[in-house]
Amino acid sequence: MGRALLLTAASLVLPGIAHLRSGRRTAGIVLLSGYAALIAAGVAVGVLVLGDMARGATMAVQGRWLLTASAAAFAGAVVWMAVVAHSWAITRPRPSGAGAATAGGALVVLLCLVVAAPAAAVMHTSYVTYSTLSTVFGSEDPLDDPPHDAANPWNDRDRIEVLLIGGDSGSNRYGMRNDSTMVASIDVHTGDTVLIGIPRNLEDVQFPKGSKLAEAYPPPAGYDNLFNDIYQRVAEHPEQLAENPAADDPAADTLKSVVGYITGLDPEYYALVDMKGFEGIIDAIGGIDVYLEDPIPYGLEGDVLEAGQQHLDGNQALWYGRSRVNSDDYTRMGRQGCLIKYVAEQADPTAVLSGYQDLAGAAKRTLRTDIPQTKVPAFIELADLVDEEGAMRTLQLTPPQVDPAYPDWKEIRAMVADAVEEQEREQGDGADAAPGPAPSPSASDAASDAPTGEGADGGQEQGQDQNGGDETEWQEYTGLDDPSPTTPGRQVGDDAGSLDALCP
């Protein structure tokens, strides 16, 4: 009996060895050859995936590969368990007593569980991934989109714009407002990105002509609340205010057209994350490393994120992006841009894989987007390009260059267009992104037509200080001695600045 138990156990590691030892050479050779081929295929897949994580992630979010992985895991487990059971059947002593039968049966069950566990894990992970894709992302084939072409996923567009919305829903408040709003304009060839930050407290928001919002809030009275109220207002009255009440999220879909109108860009997709749920996403990827030049007080209990190099968990990262204690909306906007940069740079694949179940659960609870599932592989490749080769810049539409109470929408559109065009000109000249704001021809031209006192140095308005020297626009706006802002998100001038320079 000992020999039978040993050969049965060995068949778990070398399927077919029991058949060879019992004289069934053909079956044994076939099983061992198949096992060797399976190992070779596994090594090839491992090299393919581990050698190019972006390619592996691209495969992992496609339904056919998820189905293939599940089917292969199930079929392989069934065959493997059958080989183990048959190995005992052909090697067990005859006749065998009750003790031998019990021992053999227990061993076979144990070995089958060892085989079934990893197969079940593969099938469960495939299901979780498929469920997450179905919950978070848009339909496979939206009727109003051009047919997806894997060879041309962006339909000949050189840039793609995505609206990034941070919601502020919580158990202690009603509804959800678009508390953080940015547009990412991404060059699909180079990965270079411009983040346009839109203040939550913009007033007199303009709506696309002919839209339901424009008809509901016509001039001169216009919209009667701040910009960050638009999402909730549309969500409460989708039939009356949403451009497409049948959309999965009519409010986010409508906000795309509003932001596109006021910035002059064309956001094709949106991604909305509940800021509270963002905590779970950060925890799932293992937290982020941040350098803080100054302490950041937060919360209701006097907590503080201390200055210096810090590793933030999800709750701390949430407060890093939301705290306004001893600061303001605009400083917070800058930190939110930095947060995006840090997550993009530090999302370690190993941490993502180890926390995959938590990450998928957090994404299902807090993230939604109208990016179609068919476009997800292309976005993964684009995200890898942004991380590896792209330069990230930011343009915050904040005072003093933008007055939230009386925004100049024409000037805002010009600033946004110039920020994007400047990045494209730098690509054409073969220049690296500048570490900070740099003047551009169009910005200089605009400055020459600006009111008296606004120079051609990127919108830097000059005045006279008490000592007769020149004052910067920032000094005139704040009354401070600092010639320019000392925190990200507060910038002077009309030019986008490098996130590498703004985020320590």
Coordinates of C-alpha atoms in Angstrom, one line a residue:
M1 CA 0.0 0.0 0.0
G2 CA 2.9 2.4 0.7
R3 CA 4.1 2.1 -2.9
A4 CA 0.6 2.9 -4.2
L5 CA 0.2 5.9 -1.9
L6 CA 3.7 7.2 -2.9
L7 CA 3.0 6.9 -6.7
T8 CA -0.4 8.5 -6.3
A9 CA 1.2 11.5 -4.5
A10 CA 3.9 11.7 -7.1
S11 CA 1.3 11.9 -9.8
L12 CA 0.4 15.4 -8.4
V13 CA 3.9 16.6 -9.4
L14 CA 4.5 14.4 -12.4
P15 CA 1.2 13.3 -13.9
G16 CA 1.8 9.9 -15.6
I17 CA 4.6 8.6 -13.4
A18 CA 2.2 6.1 -11.8
H19 CA 1.1 4.9 -15.2
L20 CA 4.7 4.4 -16.3
R21 CA 5.6 2.5 -13.1
S22 CA 2.5 0.3 -13.5
G23 CA 3.4 -0.7 -17.1
R24 CA 1.1 1.7 -18.9
R25 CA 3.9 3.3 -20.9
T26 CA 1.8 4.9 -23.7
A27 CA -0.6 6.6 -21.2
G28 CA 2.3 7.6 -19.0
I29 CA 4.3 9.2 -21.9
V30 CA 1.3 11.0 -23.2
L31 CA 0.5 12.5 -19.8
L32 CA 4.1 13.5 -19.1
S33 CA 4.5 15.0 -22.5
G34 CA 1.3 17.0 -22.1
Y35 CA 2.4 18.1 -18.7
A36 CA 5.8 19.3 -20.1
A37 CA 4.0 21.2 -22.8
L38 CA 1.7 22.8 -20.2
I39 CA 4.8 23.9 -18.2
A40 CA 6.4 25.4 -21.3
A41 CA 3.2 27.3 -22.2
G42 CA 3.0 28.6 -18.6
V43 CA 6.6 29.8 -18.7
A44 CA 6.0 31.5 -22.1
V45 CA 2.9 33.3 -20.8
G46 CA 4.8 34.3 -17.6
V47 CA 7.6 35.8 -19.7
L48 CA 5.1 37.5 -21.9
V49 CA 3.2 39.0 -19.0
L50 CA 6.0 39.8 -16.6
G51 CA 8.2 41.2 -19.3
D52 CA 5.5 43.6 -20.4
M53 CA 3.1 44.4 -17.6
A54 CA 1.0 46.7 -19.8
R55 CA 0.5 43.9 -22.3
G56 CA -0.5 41.6 -19.5
A57 CA -2.9 44.1 -18.1
T58 CA -4.3 44.6 -21.6
M59 CA -5.0 40.9 -22.0
A60 CA -6.4 40.6 -18.5
V61 CA -9.2 43.1 -19.2
Q62 CA -10.5 41.5 -22.4
G63 CA -13.4 39.2 -22.1
R64 CA -12.1 36.5 -24.4
W65 CA -8.9 36.1 -22.4
L66 CA -10.8 36.0 -19.1
L67 CA -13.0 33.3 -20.6
T68 CA -10.0 31.4 -21.9
A69 CA -8.3 31.6 -18.6
S70 CA -11.3 30.3 -16.7
A71 CA -12.0 27.5 -19.2
A72 CA -8.3 26.4 -19.2
A73 CA -8.2 26.4 -15.4
F74 CA -11.4 24.4 -15.1
A75 CA -10.4 21.9 -17.8
G76 CA -6.9 21.5 -16.5
A77 CA -8.1 20.9 -13.0
V78 CA -10.6 18.3 -14.0
V79 CA -8.0 16.4 -16.1
W80 CA -5.4 16.7 -13.3
M81 CA -7.8 15.4 -10.7
A82 CA -8.8 12.5 -12.9
V83 CA -5.1 11.5 -13.4
V84 CA -4.6 11.6 -9.6
A85 CA -7.7 9.4 -9.0
H86 CA -6.7 7.0 -11.8
S87 CA -3.2 6.8 -10.4
W88 CA -4.6 5.4 -7.2
A89 CA -7.0 3.1 -9.0
I90 CA -4.2 1.4 -11.0
T91 CA -1.7 1.1 -8.2
R92 CA -3.8 0.3 -5.2
P93 CA -3.2 -3.2 -3.7
R94 CA -5.6 -5.9 -4.6
P95 CA -7.4 -7.1 -2.6
S96 CA -7.3 -4.1 -0.3
G97 CA -8.7 -3.8 3.1
A98 CA -10.9 -1.1 4.6
G99 CA -7.8 0.7 6.0
A100 CA -6.1 0.9 2.6
A101 CA -9.2 2.1 0.9
T102 CA -9.8 4.8 3.5
A103 CA -6.1 6.0 3.4
G104 CA -6.1 6.0 -0.4
G105 CA -9.4 7.8 -0.6
A106 CA -8.3 10.4 1.9
L107 CA -5.1 11.0 -0.1
V108 CA -6.9 11.3 -3.4
V109 CA -9.4 13.9 -1.9
L110 CA -6.5 15.9 -0.4
L111 CA -4.5 15.9 -3.6
C112 CA -7.6 16.9 -5.6
L113 CA -8.2 19.9 -3.2
V114 CA -4.6 20.9 -3.8
V115 CA -5.3 20.9 -7.6
A116 CA -8.7 22.6 -7.3
A117 CA -7.6 25.5 -5.1
P118 CA -5.4 27.4 -7.6
A119 CA -7.9 26.6 -10.4
A120 CA -10.7 28.1 -8.3
A121 CA -8.6 31.2 -7.6
V122 CA -8.0 31.7 -11.3
M123 CA -11.7 31.3 -12.1
H124 CA -12.7 33.6 -9.2
T125 CA -10.2 36.3 -10.2
S126 CA -11.5 36.1 -13.8
Y127 CA -15.1 36.5 -12.5
V128 CA -14.2 39.4 -10.3
T129 CA -12.4 41.1 -13.2
Y130 CA -15.3 40.6 -15.5
S131 CA -17.7 41.8 -12.9
T132 CA -15.7 44.9 -12.2
L133 CA -15.4 45.7 -15.9
S134 CA -19.1 45.3 -16.4
T135 CA -19.9 47.4 -13.3
V136 CA -17.4 50.3 -13.8
F137 CA -17.1 50.7 -17.5
G138 CA -19.6 51.5 -20.2
S139 CA -21.3 49.0 -22.6
E140 CA -19.3 46.9 -25.0
D141 CA -20.6 48.7 -28.2
P142 CA -22.2 52.1 -27.6
L143 CA -24.7 52.8 -30.4
D144 CA -23.5 56.4 -30.8
D145 CA -19.8 55.6 -31.0
P146 CA -17.9 54.6 -34.1
P147 CA -17.1 50.9 -34.3
H148 CA -14.0 50.1 -32.2
D149 CA -10.9 49.5 -34.2
A150 CA -8.1 48.0 -32.2
A151 CA -5.5 49.3 -34.7
N152 CA -7.0 52.8 -34.5
P153 CA -8.6 53.1 -31.1
W154 CA -8.7 56.9 -31.0
N155 CA -10.3 57.3 -34.5
D156 CA -7.4 59.3 -35.9
R157 CA -7.5 61.8 -33.0
D158 CA -4.1 63.1 -31.9
R159 CA -5.3 64.0 -28.4
I160 CA -8.0 62.5 -26.2
E161 CA -9.7 64.4 -23.4
V162 CA -11.1 62.7 -20.3
L163 CA -13.1 64.6 -17.6
L164 CA -12.0 63.6 -14.1
I165 CA -14.7 64.1 -11.4
G166 CA -14.2 63.8 -7.7
G167 CA -17.5 63.5 -5.9
D168 CA -18.1 64.5 -2.2
S169 CA -20.9 62.1 -1.2
G170 CA -21.0 60.9 2.4
S171 CA -23.2 59.6 5.1
N172 CA -23.4 63.1 6.6
R173 CA -24.5 65.0 3.5
Y174 CA -27.2 64.9 0.9
G175 CA -26.4 63.9 -2.7
M176 CA -23.0 64.4 -4.4
R177 CA -21.3 67.5 -5.8
N178 CA -18.5 67.7 -8.4
D179 CA -16.2 68.8 -5.7
S180 CA -13.0 68.3 -7.8
T181 CA -13.1 68.7 -11.5
M182 CA -10.2 68.3 -14.0
V183 CA -9.8 67.7 -17.7
A184 CA -6.9 65.5 -18.8
S185 CA -5.8 66.3 -22.3
I186 CA -3.5 63.5 -23.4
D187 CA -1.4 63.2 -26.5
V188 CA -2.0 59.6 -27.7
H189 CA 1.4 59.5 -29.5
T190 CA 3.7 60.8 -26.8
G191 CA 1.7 60.4 -23.5
D192 CA 2.2 64.2 -22.8
T193 CA -0.6 65.4 -20.6
V194 CA -2.1 68.7 -19.6
L195 CA -4.3 68.7 -16.5
I196 CA -6.8 71.6 -16.5
G197 CA -8.1 72.3 -13.0
I198 CA -11.5 73.9 -12.7
P199 CA -12.4 75.7 -9.4
R200 CA -15.5 74.4 -7.6
N201 CA -16.6 78.0 -6.8
L202 CA -16.9 79.3 -10.4
E203 CA -20.0 81.5 -10.8
D204 CA -22.1 82.5 -13.7
V205 CA -21.3 79.2 -15.4
Q206 CA -22.1 79.2 -19.2
F207 CA -23.9 76.3 -20.8
P208 CA -23.8 75.1 -24.5
K209 CA -26.2 76.9 -26.6
G210 CA -29.4 75.0 -27.2
S211 CA -28.8 72.7 -24.2
K212 CA -31.4 72.0 -21.6
L213 CA -29.3 73.7 -19.0
A214 CA -29.0 76.8 -21.2
E215 CA -32.8 76.9 -21.7
A216 CA -33.4 76.4 -18.0
Y217 CA -31.0 79.1 -16.9
P218 CA -31.0 81.8 -19.6
P219 CA -29.2 85.1 -19.3
P220 CA -29.1 87.6 -17.8
A221 CA -29.8 85.7 -14.5
G222 CA -28.1 82.5 -15.7
Y223 CA -27.2 79.7 -13.3
D224 CA -28.0 80.5 -9.7
N225 CA -25.4 78.5 -8.0
L226 CA -21.7 77.5 -8.0
F227 CA -20.0 75.2 -10.5
N228 CA -19.8 72.3 -8.1
D229 CA -23.6 72.2 -7.8
I230 CA -24.1 71.3 -11.4
Y231 CA -23.8 67.5 -11.0
Q232 CA -26.3 67.3 -8.2
R233 CA -28.7 69.7 -9.9
V234 CA -28.8 67.5 -13.0
A235 CA -28.9 64.3 -11.0
E236 CA -32.1 65.6 -9.3
H237 CA -33.8 66.6 -12.5
P238 CA -32.4 64.4 -15.3
E239 CA -35.4 64.6 -17.6
Q240 CA -35.5 68.4 -17.4
L241 CA -31.7 69.1 -17.4
A242 CA -29.7 66.1 -18.7
E243 CA -28.6 66.0 -22.3
N244 CA -29.2 62.3 -22.3
P245 CA -31.5 61.1 -19.5
A246 CA -30.9 57.5 -20.6
A247 CA -27.2 57.6 -20.0
D248 CA -25.8 55.4 -17.2
D249 CA -25.0 58.6 -15.3
P250 CA -26.9 61.5 -16.9
A251 CA -25.3 64.1 -14.6
A252 CA -21.7 63.1 -15.4
D253 CA -22.6 62.8 -19.1
T254 CA -24.0 66.4 -19.1
L255 CA -21.1 67.7 -17.1
K256 CA -18.8 66.6 -20.0
S257 CA -20.6 69.0 -22.4
V258 CA -20.6 71.8 -19.9
V259 CA -16.8 71.5 -19.2
G260 CA -16.2 71.1 -22.9
Y261 CA -18.0 74.4 -23.6
I262 CA -16.3 76.5 -20.9
T263 CA -12.8 75.2 -21.7
G264 CA -13.0 74.8 -25.5
L265 CA -11.9 71.1 -25.2
D266 CA -13.9 68.1 -26.2
P267 CA -14.0 65.5 -23.3
E268 CA -15.0 62.3 -24.9
Y269 CA -15.2 60.3 -21.7
Y270 CA -15.6 60.9 -18.0
A271 CA -14.3 59.0 -14.9
L272 CA -16.0 59.7 -11.6
V273 CA -14.7 58.6 -8.2
D274 CA -16.3 59.2 -4.9
M275 CA -13.6 60.9 -2.9
K276 CA -14.5 58.9 0.2
G277 CA -14.2 55.7 -1.7
F278 CA -10.8 56.9 -3.1
E279 CA -9.5 55.9 0.3
G280 CA -10.1 52.2 -0.4
I281 CA -8.3 52.5 -3.8
I282 CA -5.2 54.0 -2.3
D283 CA -5.1 51.4 0.5
A284 CA -5.5 48.6 -2.2
I285 CA -2.3 49.8 -4.0
G286 CA -0.3 50.0 -0.8
G287 CA -0.5 53.8 -0.2
I288 CA 1.6 56.6 -1.8
D289 CA 4.8 58.4 -0.9
V290 CA 4.5 62.2 -0.7
Y291 CA 6.9 65.0 0.3
L292 CA 5.2 67.7 2.3
E293 CA 6.9 71.1 2.5
D294 CA 4.6 72.2 5.3
P295 CA 2.3 70.4 7.8
I296 CA -1.3 69.8 6.7
P297 CA -3.9 69.9 9.5
Y298 CA -6.9 67.7 8.8
G299 CA -10.0 66.1 10.3
L300 CA -12.1 67.1 13.3
E301 CA -9.7 65.8 15.9
G302 CA -6.7 68.0 15.3
D303 CA -4.7 65.4 13.2
V304 CA -1.7 66.7 11.2
L305 CA 0.2 65.3 8.2
E306 CA 3.7 66.3 9.3
A307 CA 6.2 68.0 7.0
G308 CA 8.8 65.9 5.3
Q309 CA 8.8 62.6 3.4
Q310 CA 5.6 60.7 4.3
H311 CA 3.9 57.4 3.3
L312 CA 0.2 58.1 3.2
D313 CA -2.5 55.4 3.6
G314 CA -5.9 55.9 2.0
N315 CA -7.4 58.1 4.7
Q316 CA -4.3 60.3 4.9
A317 CA -4.2 60.6 1.1
L318 CA -7.9 61.5 1.0
W319 CA -7.2 64.4 3.5
Y320 CA -4.1 65.4 1.6
G321 CA -6.3 66.0 -1.4
R322 CA -9.2 67.5 0.5
S323 CA -8.0 69.5 3.5
R324 CA -8.4 73.3 3.4
V325 CA -7.3 74.0 6.9
N326 CA -4.9 77.0 6.8
S327 CA -5.2 77.0 3.0
D328 CA -7.9 77.3 0.4
D329 CA -9.7 75.7 -2.5
Y330 CA -6.9 76.6 -4.9
T331 CA -4.1 75.1 -2.9
R332 CA -6.3 72.0 -2.5
M333 CA -6.7 71.9 -6.3
G334 CA -3.0 71.8 -6.7
R335 CA -2.6 68.9 -4.3
Q336 CA -5.3 67.0 -6.1
G337 CA -3.3 67.3 -9.3
C338 CA -0.2 66.1 -7.4
L339 CA -2.2 63.2 -6.1
I340 CA -3.0 62.0 -9.6
K341 CA 0.7 62.3 -10.5
Y342 CA 1.8 60.3 -7.5
V343 CA -0.7 57.5 -8.0
A344 CA 0.2 57.3 -11.7
E345 CA 3.9 57.0 -10.8
Q346 CA 3.7 54.8 -7.8
A347 CA 1.0 52.2 -8.6
D348 CA 3.4 49.3 -8.2
P349 CA 2.2 46.2 -10.2
T350 CA 3.1 43.8 -7.4
A351 CA 1.1 45.8 -4.9
V352 CA -1.8 46.0 -7.3
L353 CA -1.8 42.3 -7.8
S354 CA -1.5 41.5 -4.1
G355 CA -4.4 43.8 -3.3
Y356 CA -6.4 43.0 -6.4
Q357 CA -9.5 41.8 -4.7
D358 CA -9.7 44.9 -2.5
L359 CA -8.9 47.2 -5.4
A360 CA -11.6 45.6 -7.6
G361 CA -14.1 45.9 -4.7
A362 CA -13.2 49.6 -4.1
A363 CA -13.5 50.4 -7.8
K364 CA -16.9 48.8 -8.1
R365 CA -18.2 50.8 -5.1
T366 CA -16.8 54.1 -6.0
L367 CA -15.7 54.4 -9.6
R368 CA -17.8 54.8 -12.7
T369 CA -17.0 55.9 -16.2
D370 CA -18.5 55.8 -19.7
I371 CA -15.2 54.5 -21.2
P372 CA -16.4 51.5 -23.2
Q373 CA -15.0 48.1 -22.3
T374 CA -13.7 47.7 -25.8
K375 CA -11.5 50.8 -25.1
V376 CA -10.0 49.6 -21.8
P377 CA -7.0 47.9 -23.4
A378 CA -6.2 51.0 -25.3
F379 CA -6.4 53.2 -22.2
I380 CA -4.1 50.8 -20.3
E381 CA -1.5 51.1 -23.0
L382 CA -2.0 54.9 -23.0
A383 CA -1.6 55.0 -19.2
D384 CA 1.6 53.1 -19.5
L385 CA 2.8 55.6 -22.2
V386 CA 2.0 58.5 -19.9
D387 CA 3.9 56.9 -17.0
E388 CA 6.9 55.9 -19.0
E389 CA 7.4 58.7 -21.5
G390 CA 4.9 61.4 -21.0
A391 CA 5.4 64.8 -19.4
M392 CA 2.5 66.0 -17.1
R393 CA 1.7 69.7 -16.9
T394 CA -1.1 71.5 -15.1
L395 CA -3.1 74.7 -15.7
Q396 CA -5.1 75.7 -12.7
L397 CA -7.9 78.2 -13.5
T398 CA -7.4 80.0 -10.2
P399 CA -7.0 83.6 -9.1
P400 CA -5.5 86.0 -10.0
Q401 CA -5.6 84.9 -13.6
V402 CA -9.2 83.8 -13.3
D403 CA -11.7 85.6 -11.1
P404 CA -14.2 82.9 -10.0
A405 CA -16.9 85.5 -9.3
Y406 CA -16.6 87.1 -12.8
P407 CA -14.9 84.6 -15.1
D408 CA -13.9 85.8 -18.5
W409 CA -14.9 82.7 -20.5
K410 CA -13.2 83.8 -23.7
E411 CA -9.9 84.3 -21.9
I412 CA -10.3 80.9 -20.1
R413 CA -10.7 79.2 -23.5
A414 CA -7.7 81.0 -24.8
M415 CA -5.6 80.0 -21.8
V416 CA -6.6 76.3 -22.2
A417 CA -5.9 76.3 -25.9
D418 CA -2.5 77.9 -25.4
A419 CA -1.6 75.4 -22.8
V420 CA -2.3 72.5 -25.1
E421 CA -0.8 74.2 -28.1
E422 CA 2.4 75.0 -26.2
Q423 CA 2.9 71.4 -25.3
E424 CA 2.4 70.4 -28.9
R425 CA 4.9 73.1 -30.1
E426 CA 7.5 71.8 -27.7
Q427 CA 7.0 68.3 -29.2
G428 CA 7.5 69.7 -32.7
D429 CA 10.7 71.5 -31.6
G430 CA 12.0 68.4 -30.0
A431 CA 12.2 70.2 -26.6
D432 CA 11.7 68.7 -23.3
A433 CA 8.9 70.1 -21.1
A434 CA 10.0 73.0 -19.2
P435 CA 10.2 72.6 -15.4
G436 CA 7.9 75.6 -14.9
P437 CA 5.7 78.1 -16.7
A438 CA 7.2 79.3 -19.9
P439 CA 6.0 82.0 -22.2
S440 CA 4.6 81.1 -25.6
P441 CA 4.0 83.2 -28.7
S442 CA 0.2 83.0 -28.4
A443 CA 0.4 84.0 -24.7
S444 CA 2.6 86.9 -25.6
D445 CA 0.3 88.0 -28.4
A446 CA -2.7 87.8 -26.0
A447 CA -0.7 89.8 -23.4
S448 CA 0.0 92.6 -25.9
D449 CA -3.8 93.1 -26.4
A450 CA -4.5 92.9 -22.6
P451 CA -5.5 95.8 -20.5
T452 CA -2.8 98.3 -19.5
G453 CA -0.5 96.8 -16.8
E454 CA -0.5 93.2 -18.1
G455 CA 2.9 92.3 -19.6
A456 CA 4.0 89.8 -22.1
D457 CA 5.6 87.5 -19.5
G458 CA 2.9 85.0 -19.3
G459 CA 0.3 87.4 -17.9
Q460 CA 2.4 88.8 -15.1
E461 CA 0.9 92.2 -14.3
Q462 CA 3.3 94.8 -13.0
G463 CA 2.6 97.6 -10.5
Q464 CA 4.6 99.7 -8.1
D465 CA 5.3 98.6 -4.5
Q466 CA 5.7 101.0 -1.6
N467 CA 9.5 101.2 -2.4
G468 CA 8.8 102.2 -6.0
G469 CA 9.8 98.7 -7.3
D470 CA 7.8 96.5 -9.6
E471 CA 5.0 94.4 -8.0
T472 CA 4.0 91.1 -9.5
E473 CA 0.4 90.3 -10.1
W474 CA 0.5 87.8 -7.2
Q475 CA 1.7 90.5 -4.8
E476 CA -1.0 92.9 -6.0
Y477 CA -3.6 90.2 -5.6
T478 CA -2.6 89.0 -2.1
G479 CA -0.7 91.9 -0.6
L480 CA 2.1 89.4 0.4
D481 CA 5.8 89.8 0.0
D482 CA 6.2 86.6 -1.9
P483 CA 6.5 87.4 -5.7
S484 CA 4.7 84.2 -6.6
P485 CA 2.7 81.4 -5.0
T486 CA 4.6 78.9 -2.7
T487 CA 2.0 76.1 -3.0
P488 CA 0.9 74.1 -6.1
G489 CA -2.4 75.1 -7.6
R490 CA -1.8 78.8 -7.1
Q491 CA -0.1 80.1 -10.2
V492 CA 0.4 83.5 -11.8
G493 CA 0.2 83.8 -15.6
D494 CA -1.6 82.0 -18.3
D495 CA 0.9 79.1 -19.0
A496 CA 0.7 75.6 -17.8
G497 CA 3.4 74.5 -15.4
S498 CA 5.2 71.2 -15.0
L499 CA 3.8 68.9 -12.3
D500 CA 7.3 67.7 -11.6
A501 CA 8.1 71.3 -10.5
L502 CA 4.8 71.9 -8.6
C503 CA 4.8 68.6 -6.8
P504 CA 7.8 68.0 -4.6

